[in-house]
Amino acid sequence: MILTPFEWTVAKRYLLPGRGEAFIALVAGISLVAVALGVAALVVVMSVMNGFRAELLDKIVGLNGHAIVQGYGGRIDDWEQVLAQARATKGVVKASPLVEQPLLVTYEGRVQAILLRGQTAPDIAALKPKVKSGSIATVAPDAGVVGIGARLAENLGAQVGDTITVINPVGRDTPFGTVPRQVAYRIGAVFEVGVYDYDNAFVILPLADAQTLLLSGDTIGMIEVTTQDADKVSEILAPLAKAVEGRAIITDWKAMNAQLFEAIAVERVAMFVVLSLIVLVAAFNILSSLIMLVRAKTRDIAILRTMGASRRSIMKIFLAIGGTIGALGTGAGLGLGYTFLFFRQNIVQFVQLVTGQNLWDPKIRFLTELPSRSDPMDIVGIVAMALGLSFVFTLFPAFKAAGTDPVQVLRYE
């Protein structure tokens, strides 16, 4: 819609009403602010929800891979053959043997449940960027050194250099029953993955040391597989699933975390629908402000009609007014939303300081920080919705203004 200089001049004049029309200007300003707040809320919430899903997926996949090949009974005896088949599967980027077993750990009288992970040297070295203290390089075969999660270290009150005792309930048989196997390990590194459940439970050991501790011999529990595309993991691993049928089962990240990611998807849609109501209310405000403007300018519109202004010109003027309010509100909302996202962690900390409440408890939220990742398609959809509603709710007052009959209005002037 292209405006002539005359139409644009009149539109600018009506966008800034005179002193006697301050109430109309106030309603229009409220409409602009409401659109901005609605757009900002949608941008912030959708970006945080996308960031939450992406960060959670990155951390879960980064630690567990895209899929797990798990043997029946928790054991894969011919794991070298299965590992070779996995690595030979088209689309598989990486496959590593893995031992994982829930056990207990004690330190100075404190006891806590842990999840022992026996990994290969390259997989252990991959944790180096996540190490908070110590050196992951010290976690080597036969060194008697382990790496533990940061939350686990806090709960035990242990730090790098301390010695913890790992308890395996499956120990040696004696005339008095089974004696649990207890092995002391020195903490060589404390790491933080960023997922609370992992940081609160994981103890990392070299694969051979984990097999010795668990008395499992040369067997493993599972094989961790990473593919080229996490969203197509089922299709990529379909040939491998047929090859290991009867010996092992393949579980991908979608199945392992189905409830979590499904809940995130449902919450994301629900939040979008609820917050869209803010933009809808703002559009109603635009409608009401333009209706009042049309009523206040009825005489002016009639004079413009008698001077030669067409119905189309009058309609374009009021469409431009409503569209400008919507566009300015949308632009302000985008700026406000991205400002909030940029300082999101500072804002969360400030609100926590003022209210005394923990707004982002990692025990509940899984992640240690408020994440954010904007999807361009979401932003385009939000902008299109805000501008579209502003345009639609401008149509009625624009048609009303264009239908003004100058003869009826100016009959007694």
Tab-separated table of C-alpha atoms in Angstrom, residues 155-318:
chain	number	residue	atom	x	y	z
A	155	ASN	CA	26.999	-32.910	48.431
A	156	LEU	CA	29.880	-35.077	49.599
A	157	GLY	CA	32.006	-32.114	50.644
A	158	ALA	CA	34.847	-33.541	48.582
A	159	GLN	CA	37.303	-31.838	46.239
A	160	VAL	CA	40.192	-32.697	43.939
A	161	GLY	CA	42.763	-34.823	45.729
A	162	ASP	CA	40.344	-36.352	48.232
A	163	THR	CA	39.740	-40.099	48.318
A	164	ILE	CA	36.233	-41.523	47.982
A	165	THR	CA	35.109	-45.130	48.352
A	166	VAL	CA	32.900	-46.717	45.714
A	167	ILE	CA	30.758	-49.603	46.942
A	168	ASN	CA	29.666	-52.421	44.622
A	169	PRO	CA	26.957	-54.563	46.298
A	170	VAL	CA	28.047	-57.485	44.139
A	171	GLY	CA	31.202	-58.625	45.924
A	172	ARG	CA	32.839	-61.857	47.021
A	173	ASP	CA	30.962	-64.717	48.677
A	174	THR	CA	31.933	-65.727	52.212
A	175	PRO	CA	30.511	-68.203	54.737
A	176	PHE	CA	28.682	-65.250	56.262
A	177	GLY	CA	27.170	-64.053	52.964
A	178	THR	CA	28.182	-61.700	50.205
A	179	VAL	CA	30.611	-58.969	51.205
A	180	PRO	CA	30.213	-55.795	49.085
A	181	ARG	CA	33.262	-54.774	47.099
A	182	GLN	CA	34.737	-51.458	48.253
A	183	VAL	CA	37.404	-49.674	46.244
A	184	ALA	CA	39.009	-46.334	47.101
A	185	TYR	CA	39.637	-43.798	44.315
A	186	ARG	CA	41.246	-40.385	44.338
A	187	ILE	CA	39.297	-37.506	42.772
A	188	GLY	CA	41.297	-36.214	39.834
A	189	ALA	CA	38.737	-33.869	38.270
A	190	VAL	CA	35.421	-32.204	39.078
A	191	PHE	CA	33.298	-31.491	35.989
A	192	GLU	CA	30.021	-29.693	35.330
A	193	VAL	CA	27.958	-30.880	32.383
A	194	GLY	CA	25.184	-28.370	33.074
A	195	VAL	CA	22.387	-30.921	33.626
A	196	TYR	CA	21.700	-31.159	37.341
A	197	ASP	CA	20.889	-34.895	37.419
A	198	TYR	CA	24.167	-35.732	35.696
A	199	ASP	CA	26.309	-33.410	37.792
A	200	ASN	CA	24.688	-34.849	40.913
A	201	ALA	CA	25.375	-38.507	40.164
A	202	PHE	CA	28.091	-39.222	37.609
A	203	VAL	CA	31.433	-40.773	38.501
A	204	ILE	CA	33.694	-41.305	35.479
A	205	LEU	CA	36.211	-44.159	35.288
A	206	PRO	CA	38.310	-45.661	32.503
A	207	LEU	CA	36.499	-48.586	30.884
A	208	ALA	CA	38.938	-51.271	32.081
A	209	ASP	CA	38.836	-49.998	35.675
A	210	ALA	CA	35.026	-49.992	35.637
A	211	GLN	CA	34.978	-53.593	34.385
A	212	THR	CA	37.334	-54.578	37.202
A	213	LEU	CA	35.240	-52.813	39.829
A	214	LEU	CA	32.018	-54.418	38.584
A	215	LEU	CA	33.648	-57.855	38.161
A	216	SER	CA	32.135	-58.010	34.680
A	217	GLY	CA	35.167	-59.369	32.828
A	218	ASP	CA	35.553	-58.376	29.189
A	219	THR	CA	31.920	-57.374	28.711
A	220	ILE	CA	30.175	-54.048	28.499
A	221	GLY	CA	26.643	-52.904	29.125
A	222	MET	CA	26.025	-50.722	26.104
A	223	ILE	CA	27.454	-48.937	23.076
A	224	GLU	CA	26.983	-45.199	22.677
A	225	VAL	CA	26.262	-44.083	19.094
A	226	THR	CA	26.375	-40.595	17.586
A	227	THR	CA	24.890	-39.973	14.118
A	228	GLN	CA	25.088	-37.217	11.532
A	229	ASP	CA	21.529	-36.036	12.208
A	230	ALA	CA	19.930	-36.388	15.639
A	231	ASP	CA	16.423	-35.953	14.205
A	232	LYS	CA	16.917	-38.890	11.786
A	233	VAL	CA	18.596	-41.245	14.228
A	234	SER	CA	15.895	-43.929	13.885
A	235	GLU	CA	16.242	-44.102	10.103
A	236	ILE	CA	20.047	-44.095	10.237
A	237	LEU	CA	20.234	-46.916	12.806
A	238	ALA	CA	17.489	-49.069	11.267
A	239	PRO	CA	20.037	-51.386	9.509
A	240	LEU	CA	22.014	-51.785	12.756
A	241	ALA	CA	18.824	-52.603	14.668
A	242	LYS	CA	18.173	-55.505	12.293
A	243	ALA	CA	21.787	-56.680	12.555
A	244	VAL	CA	21.754	-56.881	16.378
A	245	GLU	CA	18.193	-58.171	16.683
A	246	GLY	CA	18.014	-60.892	19.330
A	247	ARG	CA	21.231	-59.751	21.025
A	248	ALA	CA	20.640	-56.097	21.784
A	249	ILE	CA	18.098	-53.316	21.489
A	250	ILE	CA	18.635	-49.765	20.239
A	251	THR	CA	17.104	-46.865	22.164
A	252	ASP	CA	17.473	-43.356	20.716
A	253	TRP	CA	17.438	-40.044	22.570
A	254	LYS	CA	13.795	-39.447	21.654
A	255	ALA	CA	12.680	-42.621	23.422
A	256	MET	CA	14.999	-42.115	26.405
A	257	ASN	CA	13.696	-38.590	27.027
A	258	ALA	CA	10.259	-38.804	25.401
A	259	GLN	CA	8.268	-37.473	28.355
A	260	LEU	CA	10.619	-34.556	28.939
A	261	PHE	CA	10.733	-33.300	25.340
A	262	GLU	CA	7.017	-33.915	24.801
A	263	ALA	CA	6.263	-31.824	27.894
A	264	ILE	CA	8.504	-29.038	26.553
A	265	ALA	CA	6.712	-29.117	23.173
A	266	VAL	CA	3.260	-28.950	24.792
A	267	GLU	CA	4.333	-26.134	27.120
A	268	ARG	CA	5.827	-24.218	24.189
A	269	VAL	CA	2.565	-24.315	22.228
A	270	ALA	CA	0.496	-23.452	25.302
A	271	MET	CA	2.687	-20.449	26.160
A	272	PHE	CA	2.506	-19.174	22.577
A	273	VAL	CA	-1.299	-19.355	22.558
A	274	VAL	CA	-1.671	-17.687	25.963
A	275	LEU	CA	0.784	-14.877	25.257
A	276	SER	CA	-0.763	-14.270	21.826
A	277	LEU	CA	-3.807	-13.013	23.727
A	278	ILE	CA	-1.721	-9.997	24.789
A	279	VAL	CA	-1.222	-9.050	21.131
A	280	LEU	CA	-4.922	-9.684	20.485
A	281	VAL	CA	-5.884	-7.306	23.316
A	282	ALA	CA	-3.462	-4.735	21.896
A	283	ALA	CA	-5.153	-5.055	18.504
A	284	PHE	CA	-8.519	-4.372	20.157
A	285	ASN	CA	-6.969	-1.245	21.682
A	286	ILE	CA	-5.922	-0.124	18.193
A	287	LEU	CA	-9.477	-0.732	17.032
A	288	SER	CA	-10.987	1.331	19.843
A	289	SER	CA	-8.528	4.201	19.439
A	290	LEU	CA	-9.182	4.415	15.682
A	291	ILE	CA	-12.946	4.303	16.176
A	292	MET	CA	-12.661	7.258	18.563
A	293	LEU	CA	-10.362	9.025	16.101
A	294	VAL	CA	-12.855	8.537	13.256
A	295	ARG	CA	-15.690	9.926	15.398
A	296	ALA	CA	-13.568	12.912	16.418
A	297	LYS	CA	-12.489	13.595	12.829
A	298	THR	CA	-15.843	13.015	11.123
A	299	ARG	CA	-16.186	16.704	10.181
A	300	ASP	CA	-12.576	16.854	8.916
A	301	ILE	CA	-13.132	13.725	6.838
A	302	ALA	CA	-16.279	15.234	5.325
A	303	ILE	CA	-14.383	18.403	4.384
A	304	LEU	CA	-11.586	16.323	2.815
A	305	ARG	CA	-14.221	14.457	0.792
A	306	THR	CA	-15.738	17.700	-0.488
A	307	MET	CA	-12.247	18.891	-1.466
A	308	GLY	CA	-11.820	15.856	-3.692
A	309	ALA	CA	-10.359	13.149	-1.453
A	310	SER	CA	-11.601	9.743	-2.567
A	311	ARG	CA	-12.988	7.013	-0.346
A	312	ARG	CA	-9.877	4.983	-1.186
A	313	SER	CA	-7.597	7.792	0.052
A	314	ILE	CA	-9.507	8.117	3.335
A	315	MET	CA	-9.349	4.371	3.861
A	316	LYS	CA	-5.603	4.286	3.125
A	317	ILE	CA	-5.018	7.104	5.613
A	318	PHE	CA	-6.595	5.204	8.491
